[in-house]
Each structure stands twice: as C-alpha cells, then as structure tokens.
Short mmCIF file of C-alpha atoms in Angstrom, two decimals:
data_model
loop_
_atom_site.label_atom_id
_atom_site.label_comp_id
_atom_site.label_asym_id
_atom_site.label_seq_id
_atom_site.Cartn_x
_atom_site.Cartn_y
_atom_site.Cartn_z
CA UNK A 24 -6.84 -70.07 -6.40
CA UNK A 25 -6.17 -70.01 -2.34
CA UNK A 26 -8.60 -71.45 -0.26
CA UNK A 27 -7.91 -72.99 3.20
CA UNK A 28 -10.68 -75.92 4.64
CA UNK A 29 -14.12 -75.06 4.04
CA UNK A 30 -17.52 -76.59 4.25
CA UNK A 31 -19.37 -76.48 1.03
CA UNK A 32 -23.31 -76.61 1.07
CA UNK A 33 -24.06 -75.40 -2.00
CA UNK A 34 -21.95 -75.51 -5.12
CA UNK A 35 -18.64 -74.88 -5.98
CA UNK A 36 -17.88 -74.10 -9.79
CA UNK A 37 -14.54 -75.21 -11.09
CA UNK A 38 -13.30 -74.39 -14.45
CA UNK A 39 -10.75 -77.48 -14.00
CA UNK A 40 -7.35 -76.09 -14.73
CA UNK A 41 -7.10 -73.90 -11.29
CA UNK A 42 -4.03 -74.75 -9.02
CA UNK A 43 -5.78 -74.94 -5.25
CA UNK A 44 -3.72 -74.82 -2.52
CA UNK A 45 -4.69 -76.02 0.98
CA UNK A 46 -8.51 -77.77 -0.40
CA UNK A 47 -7.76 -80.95 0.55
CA UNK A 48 -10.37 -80.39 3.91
CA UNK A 49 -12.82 -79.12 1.17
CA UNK A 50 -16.22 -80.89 2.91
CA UNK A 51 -17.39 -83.41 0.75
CA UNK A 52 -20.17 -84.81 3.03
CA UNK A 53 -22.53 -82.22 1.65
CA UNK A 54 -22.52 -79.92 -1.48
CA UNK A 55 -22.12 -80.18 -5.37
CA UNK A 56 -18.80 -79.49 -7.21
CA UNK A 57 -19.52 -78.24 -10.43
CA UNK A 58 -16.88 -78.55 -13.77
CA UNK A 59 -17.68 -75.88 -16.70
CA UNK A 60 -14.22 -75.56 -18.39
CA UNK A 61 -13.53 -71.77 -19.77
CA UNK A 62 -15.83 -71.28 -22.50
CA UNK A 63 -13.73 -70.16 -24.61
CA UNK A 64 -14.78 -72.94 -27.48
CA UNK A 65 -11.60 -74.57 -27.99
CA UNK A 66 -10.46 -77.89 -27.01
CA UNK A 67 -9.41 -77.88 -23.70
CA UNK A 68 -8.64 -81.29 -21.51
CA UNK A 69 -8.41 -81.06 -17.81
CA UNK A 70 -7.97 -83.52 -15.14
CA UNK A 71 -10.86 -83.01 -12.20
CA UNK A 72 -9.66 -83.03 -8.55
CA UNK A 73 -9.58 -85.20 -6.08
CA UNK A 74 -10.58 -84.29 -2.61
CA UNK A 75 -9.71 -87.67 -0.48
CA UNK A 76 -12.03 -90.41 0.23
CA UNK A 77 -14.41 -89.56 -0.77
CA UNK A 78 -13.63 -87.22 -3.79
CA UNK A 79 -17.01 -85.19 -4.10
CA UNK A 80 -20.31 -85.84 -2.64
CA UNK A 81 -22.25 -84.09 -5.54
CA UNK A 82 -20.01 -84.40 -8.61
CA UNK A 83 -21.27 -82.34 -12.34
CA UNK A 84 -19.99 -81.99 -15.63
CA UNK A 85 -21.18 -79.62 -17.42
CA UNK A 86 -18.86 -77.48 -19.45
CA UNK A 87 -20.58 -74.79 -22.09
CA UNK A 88 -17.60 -76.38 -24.53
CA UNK A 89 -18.92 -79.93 -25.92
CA UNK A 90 -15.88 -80.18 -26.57
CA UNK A 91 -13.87 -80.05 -23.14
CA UNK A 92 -12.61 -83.00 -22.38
CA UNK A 93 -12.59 -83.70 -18.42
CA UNK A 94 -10.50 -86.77 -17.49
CA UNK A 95 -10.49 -88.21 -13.93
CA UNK A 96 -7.29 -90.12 -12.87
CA UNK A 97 -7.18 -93.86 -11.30
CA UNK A 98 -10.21 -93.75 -8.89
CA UNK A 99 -12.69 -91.89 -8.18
CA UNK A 100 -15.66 -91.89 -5.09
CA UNK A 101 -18.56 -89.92 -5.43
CA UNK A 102 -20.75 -90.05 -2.02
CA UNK A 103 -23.95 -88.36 -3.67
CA UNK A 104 -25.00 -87.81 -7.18
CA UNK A 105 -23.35 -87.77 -10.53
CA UNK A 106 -24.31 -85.73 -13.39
CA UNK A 107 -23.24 -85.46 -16.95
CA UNK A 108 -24.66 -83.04 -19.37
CA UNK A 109 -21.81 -81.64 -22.00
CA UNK A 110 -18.33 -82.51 -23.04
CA UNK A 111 -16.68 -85.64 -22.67
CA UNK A 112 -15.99 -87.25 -19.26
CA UNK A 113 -12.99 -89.65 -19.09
CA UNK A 114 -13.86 -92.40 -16.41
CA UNK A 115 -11.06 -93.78 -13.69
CA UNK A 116 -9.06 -96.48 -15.12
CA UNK A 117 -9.73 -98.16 -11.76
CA UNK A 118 -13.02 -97.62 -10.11
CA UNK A 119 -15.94 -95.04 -10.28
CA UNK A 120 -17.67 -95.87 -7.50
CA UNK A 121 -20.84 -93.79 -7.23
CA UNK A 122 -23.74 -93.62 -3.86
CA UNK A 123 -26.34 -91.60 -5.33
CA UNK A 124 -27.88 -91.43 -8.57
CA UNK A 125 -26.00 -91.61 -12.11
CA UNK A 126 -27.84 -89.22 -14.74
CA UNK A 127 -26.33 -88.15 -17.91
CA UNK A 128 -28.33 -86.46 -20.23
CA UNK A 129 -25.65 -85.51 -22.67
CA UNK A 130 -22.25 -85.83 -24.15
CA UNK A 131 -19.73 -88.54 -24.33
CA UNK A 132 -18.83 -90.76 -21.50
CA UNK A 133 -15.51 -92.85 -22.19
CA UNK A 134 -15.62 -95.79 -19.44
CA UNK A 135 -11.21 -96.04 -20.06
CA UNK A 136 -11.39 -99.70 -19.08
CA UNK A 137 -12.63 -98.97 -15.42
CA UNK A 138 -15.25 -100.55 -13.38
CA UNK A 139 -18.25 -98.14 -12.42
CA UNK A 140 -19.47 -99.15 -8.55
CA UNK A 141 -23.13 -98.20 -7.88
CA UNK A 142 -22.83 -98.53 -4.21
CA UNK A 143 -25.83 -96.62 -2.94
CA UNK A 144 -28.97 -97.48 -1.43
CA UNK A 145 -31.82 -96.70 -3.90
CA UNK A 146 -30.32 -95.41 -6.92
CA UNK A 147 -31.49 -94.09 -10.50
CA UNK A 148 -29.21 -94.81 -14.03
CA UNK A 149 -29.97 -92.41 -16.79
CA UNK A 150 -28.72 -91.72 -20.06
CA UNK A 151 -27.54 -94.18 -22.80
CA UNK A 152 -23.85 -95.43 -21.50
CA UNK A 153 -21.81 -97.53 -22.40
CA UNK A 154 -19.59 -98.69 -19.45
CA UNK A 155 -16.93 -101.33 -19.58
CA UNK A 156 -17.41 -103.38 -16.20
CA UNK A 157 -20.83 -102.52 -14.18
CA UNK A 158 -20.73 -103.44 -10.64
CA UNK A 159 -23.78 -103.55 -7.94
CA UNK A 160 -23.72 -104.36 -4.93
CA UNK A 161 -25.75 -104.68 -1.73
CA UNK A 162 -25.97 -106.21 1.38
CA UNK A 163 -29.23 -104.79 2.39
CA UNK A 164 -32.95 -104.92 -0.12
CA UNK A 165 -31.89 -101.97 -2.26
CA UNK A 166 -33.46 -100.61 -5.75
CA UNK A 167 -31.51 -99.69 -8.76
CA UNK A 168 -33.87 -98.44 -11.52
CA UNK A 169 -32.88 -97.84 -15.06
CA UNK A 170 -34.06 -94.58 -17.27
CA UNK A 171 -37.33 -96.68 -19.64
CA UNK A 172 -35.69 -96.72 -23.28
CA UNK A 173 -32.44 -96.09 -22.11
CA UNK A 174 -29.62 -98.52 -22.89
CA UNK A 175 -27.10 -99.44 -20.64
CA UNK A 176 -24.05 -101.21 -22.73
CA UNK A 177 -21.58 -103.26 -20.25
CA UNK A 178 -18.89 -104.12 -22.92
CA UNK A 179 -17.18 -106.24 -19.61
CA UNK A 180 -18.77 -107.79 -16.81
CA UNK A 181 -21.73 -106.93 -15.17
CA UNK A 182 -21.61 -107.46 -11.70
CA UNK A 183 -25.23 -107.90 -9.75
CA UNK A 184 -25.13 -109.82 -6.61
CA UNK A 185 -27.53 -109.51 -2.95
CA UNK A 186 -26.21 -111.04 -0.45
CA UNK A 187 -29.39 -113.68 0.17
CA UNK A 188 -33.12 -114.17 0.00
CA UNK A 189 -33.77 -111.77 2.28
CA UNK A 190 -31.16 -108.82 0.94
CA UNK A 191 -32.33 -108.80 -2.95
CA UNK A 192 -31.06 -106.30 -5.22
CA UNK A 193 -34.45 -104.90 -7.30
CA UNK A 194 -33.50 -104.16 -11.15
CA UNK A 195 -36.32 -102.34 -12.74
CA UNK A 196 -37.39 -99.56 -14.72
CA UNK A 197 -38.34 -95.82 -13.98
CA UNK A 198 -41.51 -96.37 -15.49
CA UNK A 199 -43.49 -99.52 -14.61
CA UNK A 200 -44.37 -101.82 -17.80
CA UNK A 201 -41.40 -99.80 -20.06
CA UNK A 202 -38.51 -101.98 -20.85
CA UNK A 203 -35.46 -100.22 -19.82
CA UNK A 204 -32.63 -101.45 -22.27
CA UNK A 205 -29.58 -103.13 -21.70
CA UNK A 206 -26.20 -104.74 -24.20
CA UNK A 207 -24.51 -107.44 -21.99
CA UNK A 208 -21.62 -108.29 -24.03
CA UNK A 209 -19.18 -109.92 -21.73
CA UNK A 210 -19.82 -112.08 -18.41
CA UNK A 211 -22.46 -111.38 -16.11
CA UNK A 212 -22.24 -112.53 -12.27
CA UNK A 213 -26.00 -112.30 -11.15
CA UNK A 214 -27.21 -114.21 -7.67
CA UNK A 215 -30.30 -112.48 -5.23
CA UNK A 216 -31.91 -110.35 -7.93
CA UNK A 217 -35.57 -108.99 -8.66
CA UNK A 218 -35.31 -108.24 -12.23
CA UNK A 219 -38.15 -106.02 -14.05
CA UNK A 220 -39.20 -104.96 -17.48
CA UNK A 221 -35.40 -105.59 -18.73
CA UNK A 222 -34.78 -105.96 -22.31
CA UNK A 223 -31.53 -107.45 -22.77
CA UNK A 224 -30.04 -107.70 -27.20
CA UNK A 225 -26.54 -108.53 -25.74
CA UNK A 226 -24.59 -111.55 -26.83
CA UNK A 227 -24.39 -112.42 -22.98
CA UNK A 228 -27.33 -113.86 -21.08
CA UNK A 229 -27.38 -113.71 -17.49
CA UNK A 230 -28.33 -117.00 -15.73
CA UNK A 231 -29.89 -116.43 -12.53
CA UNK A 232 -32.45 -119.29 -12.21
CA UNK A 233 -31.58 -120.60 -8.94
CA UNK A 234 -31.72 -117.52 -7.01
CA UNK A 235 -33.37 -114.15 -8.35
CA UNK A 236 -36.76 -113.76 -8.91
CA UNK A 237 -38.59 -112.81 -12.54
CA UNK A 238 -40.94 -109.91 -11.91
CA UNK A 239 -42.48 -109.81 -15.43
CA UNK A 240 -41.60 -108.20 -18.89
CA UNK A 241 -38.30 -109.42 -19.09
CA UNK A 242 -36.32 -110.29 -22.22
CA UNK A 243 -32.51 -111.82 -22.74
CA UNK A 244 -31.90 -113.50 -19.23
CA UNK A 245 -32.40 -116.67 -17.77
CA UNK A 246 -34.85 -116.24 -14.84
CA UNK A 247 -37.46 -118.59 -13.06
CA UNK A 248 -40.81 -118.87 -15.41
CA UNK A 249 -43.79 -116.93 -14.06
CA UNK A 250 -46.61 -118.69 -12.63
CA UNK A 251 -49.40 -119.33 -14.81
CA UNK A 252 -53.26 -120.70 -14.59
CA UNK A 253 -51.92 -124.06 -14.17
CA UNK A 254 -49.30 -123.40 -11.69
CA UNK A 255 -52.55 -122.65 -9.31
CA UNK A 256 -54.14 -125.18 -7.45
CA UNK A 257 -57.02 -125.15 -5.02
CA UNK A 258 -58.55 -127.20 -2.07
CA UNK A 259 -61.75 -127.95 -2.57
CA UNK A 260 -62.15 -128.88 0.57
CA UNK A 261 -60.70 -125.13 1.70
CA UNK A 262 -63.23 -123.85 -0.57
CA UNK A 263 -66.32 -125.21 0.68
CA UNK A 264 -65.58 -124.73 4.51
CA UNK A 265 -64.97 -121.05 4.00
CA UNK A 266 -68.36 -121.40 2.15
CA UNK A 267 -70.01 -122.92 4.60
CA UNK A 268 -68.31 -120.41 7.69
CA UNK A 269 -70.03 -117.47 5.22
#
C-alpha cells in the first residue's frame, strides 16, 4: 500500500500484513485505526503498526478470524480509545499506555509481561482481563470506573496513586451499588484513592488506610471504616439555639 501523510477523521481499516510506505505522518490526533486480518479463517499472526508517539488515537481489534493473532511490539501509546472484540491481541512487552477508555468485549488478551498505563482523564475498563502490571495515574481528581461484574486480574502490581488530598484518583463501578470485580495477586502501591463497590478475592490486599477514602461496598482492601451512628455526635447546645432562632 502507498500512501503519503494524511489526516485521518474517520477510520482506517488495516488487514495488518500491508507494507506502507511514507505513513509515518498518518494523523493520530483524531480518527480510529481499525485491524480485521484477511478473513480467510486460517491462522494468521501479524504485528500492528506503529505510527510515532503516539501510535493511534483510536486503536480496534477486531478481526472476523478469532483466530488472528495481532501482536504489538515493545510499546505502544494509544491517545483515545481501545477496543477489543475478536482474535487474540498480544500486549507490548513494555508499556500499553492507553488515554481513553479500555473496552473489550471479546477474545483473548495476552498482557506478555507488560505494564498497561491508563493515563487518561475519566476513563471506563471493560471486559474480563487479565493484565500483568496495572498502572494509574493522575495528578489531577480523575475517575476510572470498572465494567459491574467484570473482573480485572493484575497477576503483577497494581499501581494506583493521586498525587494528594486534593488530586484523588476515584475507583468505582459503572453501575452504582454493583461490585465491579477485581484478582490482586501481586503488590499493590495505592496512596490518594476513592475506592467504590470493589470486590477484591486476590491473595493481595491493598493497604491504603492512611490516605484514600472508603466510599462504601467495598470488599478485600484495607481502607478507613465508615462512619457509623456512633461516630455522630451533636451539640445540644447547637440544637436548642437553632430551636429557639425557629
């Protein structure tokens, strides 16, 4: 395929084998580059390409093969969204780092000992994954919400840190009051959270007493109690002046 620079605003459909010459100025501040292998229903493996820094804005996988095999190199940077609906996706062996939302609603995602980066502002996880390390990371209030009944599996370390009180990272669910699910198995670096209707059944549980907050309907971490009816206390004094100004 020859191509010289172009913007793209819409999307541009890759079986993943082409040779493109001249697409390194492909725009990738805008637009959706789409993977759907050949279709021919054999196993095929291809490596994805890699446009600079970033590599796509809009990045999906979606072959009509489940069982194309897509692989992705050392790193990777997607500015916008990633989706992931069919075959198998190979992740970097260094870092996925990803702005936008992560949503796989189908195949097989093989994290290849890499660290996924969630480096957005408000961002949405779906699909059950199983990463190897998880990182998040903020220095502003951000939100990252997890697909309810989901599960999340971070084999390594999960990563989770604001930067103070006043630049919390939220961790909650799509769907107020439904646990999204998570599998902690290896070290977890928490500090400035606001975790939410999290059900953690990992061997690992994080410890973030002195510094995130507990926003109910959590399971599996180690985060200051809740108030209850004892924790509140009145003045009765208070009380019966604003009686008396009523």
């Amino acid at each position: 395929m020859m191509a010289g620079s172009f913007e793209n605003n819409g999307t541009f459909q890759l079986q993943g084998d082409e040779t493109l010459t001249n697409i390194n100025d492909l725009d990738v501040d805008s637009g959706t580059v789409k993977y759907v292998g050949d279709g021919d229903s054999a196993v095929d493996n291809y490596t994805i390409k890699n446009f600079g820094a970033p590599s796509y804005f809009n990045l999906v996988i979606a072959p009509t093969d489940g069982v194309d095999t897509f692989g992705s190199g050392a790193s990777l940077d997607v500015n916008g969204n990633f989706e992931h609906s069919n075959g198998t996706f190979t992740a970097p062996t260094g870092n996925f780092n990803v702005a936008g939302n992560f949503n796989r609603t189908g195949g097989t995602f093989t994290a290849n000992g890499g660290t996924v980066i969630l480096d957005g502002g408000n961002q949405v996880v779906t699909g059950d994954t199983t990463f190897n390390n998880l990182t998040i990371t903020g220095n502003a209030p951000r939100t990252v919400s997890f697909n309810a009944g989901d599960t999340s599996t971070v084999a390594g370390t999960f990563t989770a840190m604001g930067t103070d009180a006043a630049n919390k990272i939220t961790l909650n669910s799509t769907t107020p009051g439904t646990q999204w699910l998570v599998d902690f198995q290896g070290p977890a670096n928490v500090s400035f959270l606001d975790v939410q209707d999290s059900n953690n059944s990992g061997t690992t549980i994080p410890d973030c007493l002195l510094t995130c907050g507990n926003l109910g309907n959590n399971l599996g971490w180690l985060l200051p109690a809740l108030p209850t009816d004892d924790d509140i206390t009145f003045d009765v004094g208070d009380i019966l002046e604003a009686i008396n100004n009523n």
